[in-house]
Amino acid sequence: KQEVTQIPAALSVPEGENLVLNCSFTDSAIYNLQWFRQDPGKGLTSLLLIQSSQREQTSGRLNASLDKSSGRSTLYIAASQPGDSATYLCAVKGFQKLVFGTGTRLLVSP
Amino acid sequence: NAGVTQTPKFQVLKTGQSMTLQCAQDMNHNSMYWYRQDPGMGLRLIYYSASEGTTDKGEVPNGYNVSRLNKREFSLRLESAAPSQTSVYFCASSDQGPTVEKLFFGSGTQLSVL
C-alpha cells in the first residue's frame, strides 16, 4: 500500500528565503506526482504535476523534482513571499487513486 | 468561472441525523470524487465516479452513499451521522485519462457531528 510522507509538518521562514519542501513515497510504481497548495478554509489548488518519466517541472518561482528510484520529490520555492503562506500537499498517482501526504504548513514572515 | 461548487460550507448534525452534501462542476469533467480531510491523516477518498452512471468505493466508504445524478452533479449522503464522520469534506473533478489526474477541488464542507 502506497504511503506518502511529508516532512517537516510545519515550516516558518523569513521573506526572501529560498526553501525546499520534501515528499517521500514508499512504492515507486507511480504514474505521476502532484503538488497542491491549500489555503485555510479553501480547497486544494494543483501547482505542478510531474509525470513518472520526467525529472522536474517548473512554474514561476516553483520547481518540483522527482526521483522515482529513491521515492522522493521536492518542491523548491525561490524568493519566498508572505503570500506563499499555505499548506503544501503532495499526492502520488499509482494503480490506486491519488494518495495524499499530510502536508507541510508554511509560514513566510514579512 | 465557478469550477467545483459544494454546498453547504458548514453543517452541524446530531448523531443519527442524515444529510446530503451537494457538489456540482461546470467543466464538463467525466470523473468526480469525494474526499475527507482529517488532521494528521491527509485526504482520503470516500467514493468516486469515473463517468456518469458509475460509482465506486474508495478507501473509506463505510457510512456513506453517493449518487451521480448527471454529468455535473455528484452528491454524498450520510444516512445516520456518527461523531467519527466529523471532518472536512471535499468534492473534486477531473477529465484526464486514468494515468494523468489533475484534480480541481471545491472549497469544502466542514461537518461536525455531535
Short mmCIF file of C-alpha atoms in Angstrom, two decimals:
data_model
loop_
_atom_site.label_atom_id
_atom_site.label_comp_id
_atom_site.label_asym_id
_atom_site.label_seq_id
_atom_site.Cartn_x
_atom_site.Cartn_y
_atom_site.Cartn_z
CA LYS A 1 0.00 0.00 0.00
CA GLN A 2 1.37 3.37 -1.02
CA GLU A 3 2.28 5.69 1.84
CA VAL A 4 3.20 9.34 1.35
CA THR A 5 5.09 11.29 3.98
CA GLN A 6 5.87 14.98 4.16
CA ILE A 7 8.48 16.38 6.49
CA PRO A 8 8.52 18.81 8.17
CA ALA A 9 4.89 19.19 9.17
CA ALA A 10 5.40 22.93 9.63
CA LEU A 11 8.00 25.42 8.48
CA SER A 12 8.48 29.10 9.28
CA VAL A 13 10.87 31.28 7.26
CA PRO A 14 11.51 34.99 6.74
CA GLU A 15 10.50 36.59 3.48
CA GLY A 16 13.02 36.23 0.67
CA GLU A 17 14.41 32.85 1.66
CA ASN A 18 14.65 30.00 -0.78
CA LEU A 19 13.13 26.85 0.68
CA VAL A 20 12.59 23.18 -0.03
CA LEU A 21 9.61 21.04 0.91
CA ASN A 22 10.01 17.28 0.94
CA CYS A 23 7.74 14.43 -0.06
CA SER A 24 8.60 10.73 0.12
CA PHE A 25 6.61 7.73 -1.06
CA THR A 26 7.03 4.00 -0.48
CA ASP A 27 6.02 2.49 -3.84
CA SER A 28 7.98 3.72 -6.86
CA ALA A 29 5.44 2.31 -9.35
CA ILE A 30 3.73 5.62 -9.97
CA TYR A 31 2.24 7.41 -12.95
CA ASN A 32 2.79 10.91 -11.65
CA LEU A 33 3.18 13.11 -8.61
CA GLN A 34 1.38 16.37 -7.95
CA TRP A 35 2.00 19.25 -5.62
CA PHE A 36 -1.03 21.13 -4.28
CA ARG A 37 -1.50 24.30 -2.30
CA GLN A 38 -4.25 24.63 0.30
CA ASP A 39 -5.19 27.94 1.87
CA PRO A 40 -7.10 27.95 5.19
CA GLY A 41 -10.77 27.15 4.68
CA LYS A 42 -10.25 26.52 1.00
CA GLY A 43 -9.89 23.59 -1.33
CA LEU A 44 -6.69 22.39 -2.95
CA THR A 45 -5.15 24.02 -6.00
CA SER A 46 -2.85 21.99 -8.23
CA LEU A 47 0.54 23.67 -8.59
CA LEU A 48 2.68 21.22 -10.53
CA LEU A 49 2.26 17.74 -11.96
CA ILE A 50 5.33 15.62 -12.78
CA GLN A 51 4.91 12.57 -14.97
CA SER A 52 6.85 9.46 -13.95
CA SER A 53 9.10 9.89 -17.00
CA GLN A 54 10.02 13.45 -16.02
CA ARG A 55 12.64 14.67 -13.60
CA GLU A 56 11.24 18.12 -12.86
CA GLN A 57 8.62 20.74 -13.61
CA THR A 58 8.80 24.50 -13.20
CA SER A 59 6.18 27.19 -12.82
CA GLY A 60 7.35 30.68 -11.97
CA ARG A 61 9.18 30.59 -8.64
CA LEU A 62 8.24 26.94 -8.09
CA ASN A 63 10.31 23.96 -9.15
CA ALA A 64 9.35 20.39 -8.39
CA SER A 65 11.69 17.44 -8.84
CA LEU A 66 11.01 13.74 -8.87
CA ASP A 67 13.35 10.84 -8.13
CA LYS A 68 11.27 7.71 -8.53
CA SER A 69 14.06 5.30 -7.64
CA SER A 70 14.53 6.84 -4.22
CA GLY A 71 10.83 7.61 -3.72
CA ARG A 72 11.35 11.31 -3.24
CA SER A 73 10.09 14.61 -4.56
CA THR A 74 10.99 18.14 -3.57
CA LEU A 75 9.20 21.42 -4.09
CA TYR A 76 11.60 24.34 -4.30
CA ILE A 77 10.20 27.82 -3.70
CA ALA A 78 12.50 30.66 -4.67
CA ALA A 79 12.46 34.08 -3.01
CA SER A 80 9.56 33.23 -0.72
CA GLN A 81 6.82 35.81 -0.10
CA PRO A 82 4.18 36.15 2.63
CA GLY A 83 1.60 35.21 0.00
CA ASP A 84 3.23 31.79 -0.23
CA SER A 85 1.98 31.01 3.28
CA ALA A 86 -0.26 27.97 2.96
CA THR A 87 -0.23 24.22 3.38
CA TYR A 88 1.51 22.32 0.60
CA LEU A 89 0.49 18.75 -0.12
CA CYS A 90 1.96 16.18 -2.44
CA ALA A 91 -0.08 13.38 -3.96
CA VAL A 92 1.06 10.28 -5.80
CA LYS A 93 -0.88 8.56 -8.57
CA GLY A 94 -0.23 4.85 -8.86
CA PHE A 95 -2.53 1.94 -9.62
CA GLN A 96 -4.78 3.23 -6.90
CA LYS A 97 -6.33 6.65 -7.00
CA LEU A 98 -4.28 9.57 -5.71
CA VAL A 99 -2.65 9.05 -2.32
CA PHE A 100 -2.04 12.27 -0.43
CA GLY A 101 0.57 13.24 2.10
CA THR A 102 -0.46 15.10 5.25
CA GLY A 103 1.13 18.34 4.09
CA THR A 104 3.67 20.93 5.20
CA ARG A 105 2.25 24.11 6.70
CA LEU A 106 4.43 27.01 5.52
CA LEU A 107 4.52 30.44 7.14
CA VAL A 108 6.52 33.18 5.44
CA SER A 109 7.01 36.20 7.68
CA PRO A 110 7.44 39.75 6.30
CA ASN B 1 -15.69 30.64 -13.74
CA ALA B 2 -17.32 28.62 -10.92
CA GLY B 3 -15.37 25.34 -11.26
CA VAL B 4 -16.46 22.95 -8.49
CA THR B 5 -19.19 24.16 -6.16
CA GLN B 6 -20.03 22.48 -2.86
CA THR B 7 -22.90 23.13 -0.51
CA PRO B 8 -23.25 23.67 2.37
CA LYS B 9 -19.98 25.18 3.62
CA PHE B 10 -20.71 24.37 7.26
CA GLN B 11 -23.06 21.91 8.93
CA VAL B 12 -23.65 20.69 12.46
CA LEU B 13 -25.54 17.44 12.94
CA LYS B 14 -26.62 15.37 15.89
CA THR B 15 -25.69 11.71 15.99
CA GLY B 16 -28.15 9.71 13.91
CA GLN B 17 -29.28 12.57 11.70
CA SER B 18 -28.94 12.34 7.95
CA MET B 19 -27.82 14.83 5.37
CA THR B 20 -26.66 15.16 1.78
CA LEU B 21 -23.65 17.13 0.62
CA GLN B 22 -24.09 18.55 -2.85
CA CYS B 23 -21.40 19.02 -5.48
CA ALA B 24 -21.59 20.38 -9.00
CA GLN B 25 -18.93 21.10 -11.60
CA ASP B 26 -19.23 23.17 -14.74
CA MET B 27 -16.06 21.97 -16.53
CA ASN B 28 -17.72 19.04 -18.33
CA HIS B 29 -15.47 16.61 -16.45
CA ASN B 30 -16.16 12.90 -16.55
CA SER B 31 -14.70 11.96 -13.16
CA MET B 32 -15.82 13.22 -9.77
CA TYR B 33 -14.64 12.40 -6.26
CA TRP B 34 -15.48 12.80 -2.60
CA TYR B 35 -12.63 13.10 -0.09
CA ARG B 36 -12.49 13.69 3.60
CA GLN B 37 -9.66 15.52 5.32
CA ASP B 38 -8.79 14.86 8.93
CA PRO B 39 -5.88 16.26 10.95
CA GLY B 40 -2.78 14.11 10.58
CA MET B 41 -4.49 11.77 8.10
CA GLY B 42 -4.22 13.53 4.76
CA LEU B 43 -7.06 13.40 2.27
CA ARG B 44 -8.79 10.04 1.98
CA LEU B 45 -11.01 9.01 -0.88
CA ILE B 46 -14.56 8.10 0.11
CA TYR B 47 -16.20 7.40 -3.26
CA TYR B 48 -15.57 8.29 -6.86
CA SER B 49 -17.42 8.27 -10.14
CA ALA B 50 -15.40 7.69 -13.29
CA SER B 51 -18.30 8.66 -15.52
CA GLU B 52 -21.99 9.42 -15.42
CA GLY B 53 -23.89 6.40 -14.13
CA THR B 54 -20.97 4.73 -12.37
CA THR B 55 -19.72 4.93 -8.80
CA ASP B 56 -17.01 3.06 -6.93
CA LYS B 57 -15.83 2.80 -3.36
CA GLY B 58 -12.66 4.50 -2.28
CA GLU B 59 -10.58 3.98 0.81
CA VAL B 60 -13.18 4.89 3.47
CA PRO B 61 -16.71 4.30 2.11
CA ASN B 62 -18.42 2.94 5.23
CA GLY B 63 -21.29 5.11 6.44
CA TYR B 64 -21.66 6.96 3.14
CA ASN B 65 -23.62 6.66 -0.07
CA VAL B 66 -23.25 8.60 -3.30
CA SER B 67 -25.29 9.46 -6.34
CA ARG B 68 -24.00 10.63 -9.69
CA LEU B 69 -27.15 12.45 -10.66
CA ASN B 70 -25.85 13.55 -14.06
CA LYS B 71 -22.52 14.56 -15.53
CA ARG B 72 -22.43 17.78 -13.47
CA GLU B 73 -23.58 16.61 -10.07
CA PHE B 74 -22.24 14.14 -7.52
CA SER B 75 -23.81 14.01 -4.06
CA LEU B 76 -22.64 12.39 -0.84
CA ARG B 77 -25.16 11.17 1.72
CA LEU B 78 -24.71 10.36 5.37
CA GLU B 79 -27.66 8.19 6.35
CA SER B 80 -27.02 8.12 10.11
CA ALA B 81 -24.27 10.52 11.10
CA ALA B 82 -21.70 9.48 13.70
CA PRO B 83 -19.12 11.60 15.57
CA SER B 84 -16.38 9.77 13.62
CA GLN B 85 -17.70 11.47 10.49
CA THR B 86 -16.76 14.90 11.81
CA SER B 87 -14.39 16.11 9.12
CA VAL B 88 -13.88 18.47 6.23
CA TYR B 89 -15.33 17.05 3.02
CA PHE B 90 -14.05 17.96 -0.42
CA CYS B 91 -15.52 17.27 -3.79
CA ALA B 92 -13.22 17.19 -6.82
CA SER B 93 -13.43 16.58 -10.53
CA SER B 94 -11.05 15.73 -13.35
CA ASP B 95 -11.16 14.99 -17.05
CA GLN B 96 -7.84 13.39 -17.72
CA GLY B 97 -7.03 9.81 -18.57
CA PRO B 98 -6.53 7.15 -15.89
CA THR B 99 -2.80 7.86 -15.59
CA VAL B 100 -2.99 11.64 -15.51
CA GLU B 101 -5.41 13.05 -13.00
CA LYS B 102 -5.29 16.78 -12.49
CA LEU B 103 -7.92 17.40 -9.88
CA PHE B 104 -9.98 20.52 -9.36
CA PHE B 105 -11.34 20.89 -5.85
CA GLY B 106 -14.33 22.58 -4.29
CA SER B 107 -13.86 24.77 -1.23
CA GLY B 108 -15.02 22.13 1.21
CA THR B 109 -17.78 21.41 3.73
CA GLN B 110 -16.90 21.50 7.41
CA LEU B 111 -19.13 18.95 9.14
CA SER B 112 -19.44 18.49 12.89
CA VAL B 113 -21.41 15.57 14.33
CA LEU B 114 -22.25 15.95 17.99
#
